Coordinates of C-alpha atoms in Angstrom, one line a residue:
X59 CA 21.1 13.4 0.6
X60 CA 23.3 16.3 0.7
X61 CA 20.7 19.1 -1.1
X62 CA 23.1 21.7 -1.0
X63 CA 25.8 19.5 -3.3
X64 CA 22.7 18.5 -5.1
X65 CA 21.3 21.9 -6.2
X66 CA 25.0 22.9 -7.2
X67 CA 25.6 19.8 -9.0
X68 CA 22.2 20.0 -10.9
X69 CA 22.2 23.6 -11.8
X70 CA 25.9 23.1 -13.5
X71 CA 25.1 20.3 -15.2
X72 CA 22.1 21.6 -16.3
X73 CA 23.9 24.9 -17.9
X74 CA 26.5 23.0 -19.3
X75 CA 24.2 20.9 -21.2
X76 CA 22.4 24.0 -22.0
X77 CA 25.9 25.7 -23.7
X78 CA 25.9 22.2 -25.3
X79 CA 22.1 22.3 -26.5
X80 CA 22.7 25.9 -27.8
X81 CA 25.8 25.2 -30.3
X82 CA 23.9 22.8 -32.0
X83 CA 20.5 25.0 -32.0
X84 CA 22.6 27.5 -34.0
X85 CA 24.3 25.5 -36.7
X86 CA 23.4 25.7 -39.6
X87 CA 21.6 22.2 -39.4
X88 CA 21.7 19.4 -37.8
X89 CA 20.2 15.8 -37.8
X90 CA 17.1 14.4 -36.2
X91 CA 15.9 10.8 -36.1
X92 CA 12.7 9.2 -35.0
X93 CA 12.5 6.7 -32.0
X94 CA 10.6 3.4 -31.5
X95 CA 7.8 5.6 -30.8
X96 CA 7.8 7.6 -33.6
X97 CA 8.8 10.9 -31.6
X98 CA 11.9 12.5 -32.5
X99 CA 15.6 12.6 -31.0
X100 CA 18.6 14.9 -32.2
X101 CA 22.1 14.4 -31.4
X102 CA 21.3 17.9 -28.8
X103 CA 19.3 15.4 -27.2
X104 CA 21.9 12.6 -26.8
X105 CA 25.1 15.0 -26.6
X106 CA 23.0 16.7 -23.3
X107 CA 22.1 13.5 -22.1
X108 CA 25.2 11.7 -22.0
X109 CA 26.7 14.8 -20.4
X110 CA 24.1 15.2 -17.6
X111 CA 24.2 11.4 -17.2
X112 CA 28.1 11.3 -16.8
X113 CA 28.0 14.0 -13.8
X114 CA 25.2 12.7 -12.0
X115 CA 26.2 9.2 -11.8
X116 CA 30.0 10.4 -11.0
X117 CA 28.7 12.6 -8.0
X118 CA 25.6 10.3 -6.5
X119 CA 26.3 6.9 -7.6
X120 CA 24.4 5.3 -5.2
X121 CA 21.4 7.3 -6.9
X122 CA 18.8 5.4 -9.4
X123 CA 19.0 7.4 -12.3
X124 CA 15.9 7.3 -15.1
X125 CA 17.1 8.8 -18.0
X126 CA 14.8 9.5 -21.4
X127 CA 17.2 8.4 -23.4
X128 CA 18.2 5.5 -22.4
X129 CA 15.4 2.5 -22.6
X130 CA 17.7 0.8 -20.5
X131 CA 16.7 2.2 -17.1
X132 CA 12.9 2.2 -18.4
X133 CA 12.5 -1.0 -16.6
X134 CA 13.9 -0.2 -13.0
X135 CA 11.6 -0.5 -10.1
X136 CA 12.5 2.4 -8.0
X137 CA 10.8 5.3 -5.4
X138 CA 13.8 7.1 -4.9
X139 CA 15.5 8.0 -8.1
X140 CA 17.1 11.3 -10.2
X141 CA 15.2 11.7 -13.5
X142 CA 16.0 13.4 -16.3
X143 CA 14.7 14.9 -19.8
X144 CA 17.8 16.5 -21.3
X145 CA 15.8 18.2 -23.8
X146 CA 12.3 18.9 -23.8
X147 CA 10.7 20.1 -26.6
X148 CA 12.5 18.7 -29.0
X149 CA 9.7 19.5 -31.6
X150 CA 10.4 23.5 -30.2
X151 CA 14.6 22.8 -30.6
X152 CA 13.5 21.6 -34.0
X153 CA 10.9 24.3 -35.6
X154 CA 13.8 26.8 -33.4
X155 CA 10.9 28.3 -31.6
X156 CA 12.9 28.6 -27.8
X157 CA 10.7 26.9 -25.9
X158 CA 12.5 23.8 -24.7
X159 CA 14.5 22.8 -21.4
X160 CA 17.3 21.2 -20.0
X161 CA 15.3 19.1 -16.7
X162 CA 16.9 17.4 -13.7
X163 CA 14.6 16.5 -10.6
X164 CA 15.4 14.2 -7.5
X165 CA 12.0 12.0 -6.5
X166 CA 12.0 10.7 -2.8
X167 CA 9.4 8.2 -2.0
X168 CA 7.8 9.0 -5.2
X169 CA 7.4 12.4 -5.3
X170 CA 10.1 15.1 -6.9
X171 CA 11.5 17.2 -4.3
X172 CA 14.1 19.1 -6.2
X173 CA 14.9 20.0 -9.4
X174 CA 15.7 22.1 -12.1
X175 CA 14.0 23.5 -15.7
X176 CA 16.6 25.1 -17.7
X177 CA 15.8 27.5 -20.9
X178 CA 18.7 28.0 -23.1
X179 CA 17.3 30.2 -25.8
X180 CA 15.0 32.0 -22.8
X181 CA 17.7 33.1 -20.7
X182 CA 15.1 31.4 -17.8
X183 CA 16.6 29.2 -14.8
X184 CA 14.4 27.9 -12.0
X185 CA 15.7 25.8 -9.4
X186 CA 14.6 24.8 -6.4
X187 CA 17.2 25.4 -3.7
X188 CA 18.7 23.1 -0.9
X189 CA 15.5 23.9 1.6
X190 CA 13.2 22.9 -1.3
X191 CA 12.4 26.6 -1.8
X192 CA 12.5 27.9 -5.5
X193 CA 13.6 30.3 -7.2
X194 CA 14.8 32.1 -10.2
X195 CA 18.3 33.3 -10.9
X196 CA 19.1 36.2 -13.1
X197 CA 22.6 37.1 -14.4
X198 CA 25.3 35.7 -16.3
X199 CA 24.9 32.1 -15.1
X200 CA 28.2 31.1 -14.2
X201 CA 28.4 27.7 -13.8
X202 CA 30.1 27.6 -10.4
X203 CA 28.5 30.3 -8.3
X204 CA 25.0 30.9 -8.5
X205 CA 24.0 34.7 -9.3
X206 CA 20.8 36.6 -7.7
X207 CA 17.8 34.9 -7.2
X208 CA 14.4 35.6 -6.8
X209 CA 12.3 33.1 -4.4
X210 CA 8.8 32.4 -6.6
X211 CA 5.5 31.7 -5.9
X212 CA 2.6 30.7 -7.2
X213 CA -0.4 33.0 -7.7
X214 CA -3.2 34.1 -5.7
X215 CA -6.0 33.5 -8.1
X216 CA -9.2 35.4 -8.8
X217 CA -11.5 32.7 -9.7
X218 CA -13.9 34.7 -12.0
X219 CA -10.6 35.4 -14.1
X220 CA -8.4 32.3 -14.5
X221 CA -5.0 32.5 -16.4
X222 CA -4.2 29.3 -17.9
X223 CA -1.0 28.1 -20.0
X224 CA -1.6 25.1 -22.0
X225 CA 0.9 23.0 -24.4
X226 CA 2.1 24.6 -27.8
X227 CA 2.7 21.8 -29.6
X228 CA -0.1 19.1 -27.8
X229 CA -3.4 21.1 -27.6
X230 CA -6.4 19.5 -28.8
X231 CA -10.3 19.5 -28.3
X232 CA -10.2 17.8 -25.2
X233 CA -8.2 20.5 -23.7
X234 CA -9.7 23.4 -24.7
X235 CA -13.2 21.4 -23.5
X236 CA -11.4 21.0 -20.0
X237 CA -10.2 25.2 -20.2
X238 CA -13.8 26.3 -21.3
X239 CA -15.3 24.6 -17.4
X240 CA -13.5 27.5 -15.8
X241 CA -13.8 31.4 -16.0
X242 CA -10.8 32.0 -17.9
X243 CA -9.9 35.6 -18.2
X244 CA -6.4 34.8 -21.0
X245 CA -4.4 31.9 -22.3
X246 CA -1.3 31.4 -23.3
X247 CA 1.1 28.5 -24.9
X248 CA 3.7 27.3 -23.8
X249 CA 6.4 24.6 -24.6
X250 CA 7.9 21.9 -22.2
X251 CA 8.3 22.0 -19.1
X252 CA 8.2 25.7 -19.0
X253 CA 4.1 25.4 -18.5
X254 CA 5.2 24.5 -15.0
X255 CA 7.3 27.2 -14.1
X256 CA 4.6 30.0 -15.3
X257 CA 2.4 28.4 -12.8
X258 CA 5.0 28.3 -10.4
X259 CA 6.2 32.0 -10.7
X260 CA 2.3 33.2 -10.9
X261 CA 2.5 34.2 -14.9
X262 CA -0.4 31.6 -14.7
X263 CA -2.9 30.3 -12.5
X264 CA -3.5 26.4 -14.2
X265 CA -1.8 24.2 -16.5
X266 CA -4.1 21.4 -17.9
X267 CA -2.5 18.2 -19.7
X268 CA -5.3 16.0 -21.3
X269 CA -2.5 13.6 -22.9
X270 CA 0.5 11.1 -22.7
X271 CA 3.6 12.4 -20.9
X272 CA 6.5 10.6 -18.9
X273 CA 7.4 11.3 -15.9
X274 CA 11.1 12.4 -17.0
X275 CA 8.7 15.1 -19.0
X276 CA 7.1 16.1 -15.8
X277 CA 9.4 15.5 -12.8
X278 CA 11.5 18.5 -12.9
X279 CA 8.7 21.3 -13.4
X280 CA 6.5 19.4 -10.9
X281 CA 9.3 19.4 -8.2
X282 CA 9.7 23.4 -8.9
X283 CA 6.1 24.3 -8.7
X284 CA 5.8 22.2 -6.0
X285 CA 8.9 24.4 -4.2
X286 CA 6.4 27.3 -5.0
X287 CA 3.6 26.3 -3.3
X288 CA 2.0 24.5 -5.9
X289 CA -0.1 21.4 -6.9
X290 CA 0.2 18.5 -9.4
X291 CA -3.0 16.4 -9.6
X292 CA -4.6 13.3 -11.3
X293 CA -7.5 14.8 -13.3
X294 CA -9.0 11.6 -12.9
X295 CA -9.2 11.9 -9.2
X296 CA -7.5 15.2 -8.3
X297 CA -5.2 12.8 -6.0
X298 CA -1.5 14.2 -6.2
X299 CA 0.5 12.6 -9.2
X300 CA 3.2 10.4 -7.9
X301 CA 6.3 8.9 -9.7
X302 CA 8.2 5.6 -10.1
X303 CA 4.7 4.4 -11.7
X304 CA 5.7 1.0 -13.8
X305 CA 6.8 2.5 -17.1
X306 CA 7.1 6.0 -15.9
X307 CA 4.0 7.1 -18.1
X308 CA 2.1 9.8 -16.4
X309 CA -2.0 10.0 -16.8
X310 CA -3.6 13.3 -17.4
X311 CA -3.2 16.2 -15.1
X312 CA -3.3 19.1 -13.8
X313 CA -0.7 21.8 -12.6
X314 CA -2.0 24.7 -10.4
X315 CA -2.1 27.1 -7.8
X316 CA -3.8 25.6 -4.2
X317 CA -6.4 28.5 -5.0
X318 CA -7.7 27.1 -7.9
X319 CA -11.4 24.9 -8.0
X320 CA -10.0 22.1 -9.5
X321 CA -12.7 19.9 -11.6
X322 CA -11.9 16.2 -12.6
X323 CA -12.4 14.9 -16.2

């Protein structure tokens, strides 16, 4: 794999769908369906998709590519795969609340090396770059040369004061059961995918997730917090959460910094 082509590729295509995202996030309306499993799509989510599906499989076409999106490649037995959500938080795009991302991520032997967790309507990019290191760029975001970035990392935490980030849309009883077993010091919500990327930059020391996800949901935050010296674990186990799992559904987790006492469910 070429990781430098790879990070350049990913980061256009991920702003590109952004610009695409973000014209439709500002009209005046636009439509949204429900899928076979009840959660909802919008043509943003198809219009990215097809767009990010197009340049991937035009520049690595040797590449598996899992795709939300398209139920098709649901089925594919695969260790070494890109995946991609092209918009998460589509119940965020919908109630216009920002927090939603464009993901892209590269798994290798099933777990994500590289990727990338676009915000549109935050102005946020994180990326890891073509050592596996991330980062976040500032700037203008052209979509050919990168602008300055910042290498991230994730926290250093003080275990009698926990900061923990938990979903805005998805938390329940369960998780705020799981939260009170530590010393948390402050919370905060979060949509998406960004939950991994406040972990990942130290804006948070743990991100619980006591419910269903996919890995397409997962695989691009995990692969940048992973770049920042972070952790994504099995709350059944605390083994680390791996991918190209039959059906690509995820069981619970937990995101964190290594400093962090992890307890299982």
């Amino acid at each position: 794999m070429n990781y430098e082509e790879l990070t350049q590729t990913m980061r256009r295509l991920a702003l590109e769908a952004g610009d695409t995202i973000m014209q439709i996030y500002n009209a005046d309306d636009f439509e949204v369906r429900s899928k076979s499993d009840d959660s909802p799509v919008t043509v943003a989510d198809e219009a990215a998709d097809a767009l990010i599906s197009a340049g991937l499989r035009a520049t690595f076409p040797d590449i598996a590519l899992i795709t939300e999106e398209q139920a098709d490649t649901h089925d594919l037995d695969v260790r070494d795969f890109l995946i991609v959500d092209p918009l998460d938080g589509t119940k965020e795009f919908i109630n216009r609340r920002g927090d939603f991302t464009v993901n892209i991520a590269l798994v290798e032997n099933g777990v994500p090396t590289r990727g990338v967790v676009y915000a549109p309507a935050k102005g946020r990019l994180f990326y890891t770059d073509a050592n596996g290191q991330s980062v976040e760029e500032s700037g203008a975001f052209d979509k050919t040369t990168a602008g300055a970035t910042t290498p991230i990392h994730v926290s250093n935490p003080d275990l009698d004061a926990l900061m923990v980030v938990a979903s805005k849309s998805h938390r329940d009883q369960a998780t705020d059961d799981y939260i009170n077993r530590y010393s948390v010091k402050d919370s905060k919500s979060a949509g998406s995918s960004l939950k991994f990327c406040l972990v990942a930059t130290g804006e948070a020391d743990f991100y619980p997730r006591l419910g269903r996800t996919m890995e397409w949901d997962t695989a691009a935050g995990h692969a940048v917090l992973n770049g920042a010296g972070g952790r994504v674990l099995r709350l059944e186990d605390l083994q680390p959460l791996t991918y190209g799992k039959p059906g690509f559904g995820n069981p619970f987790f937990v995101a964190s910094a290594p400093g962090v006492d992890l307890v299982p469910v």
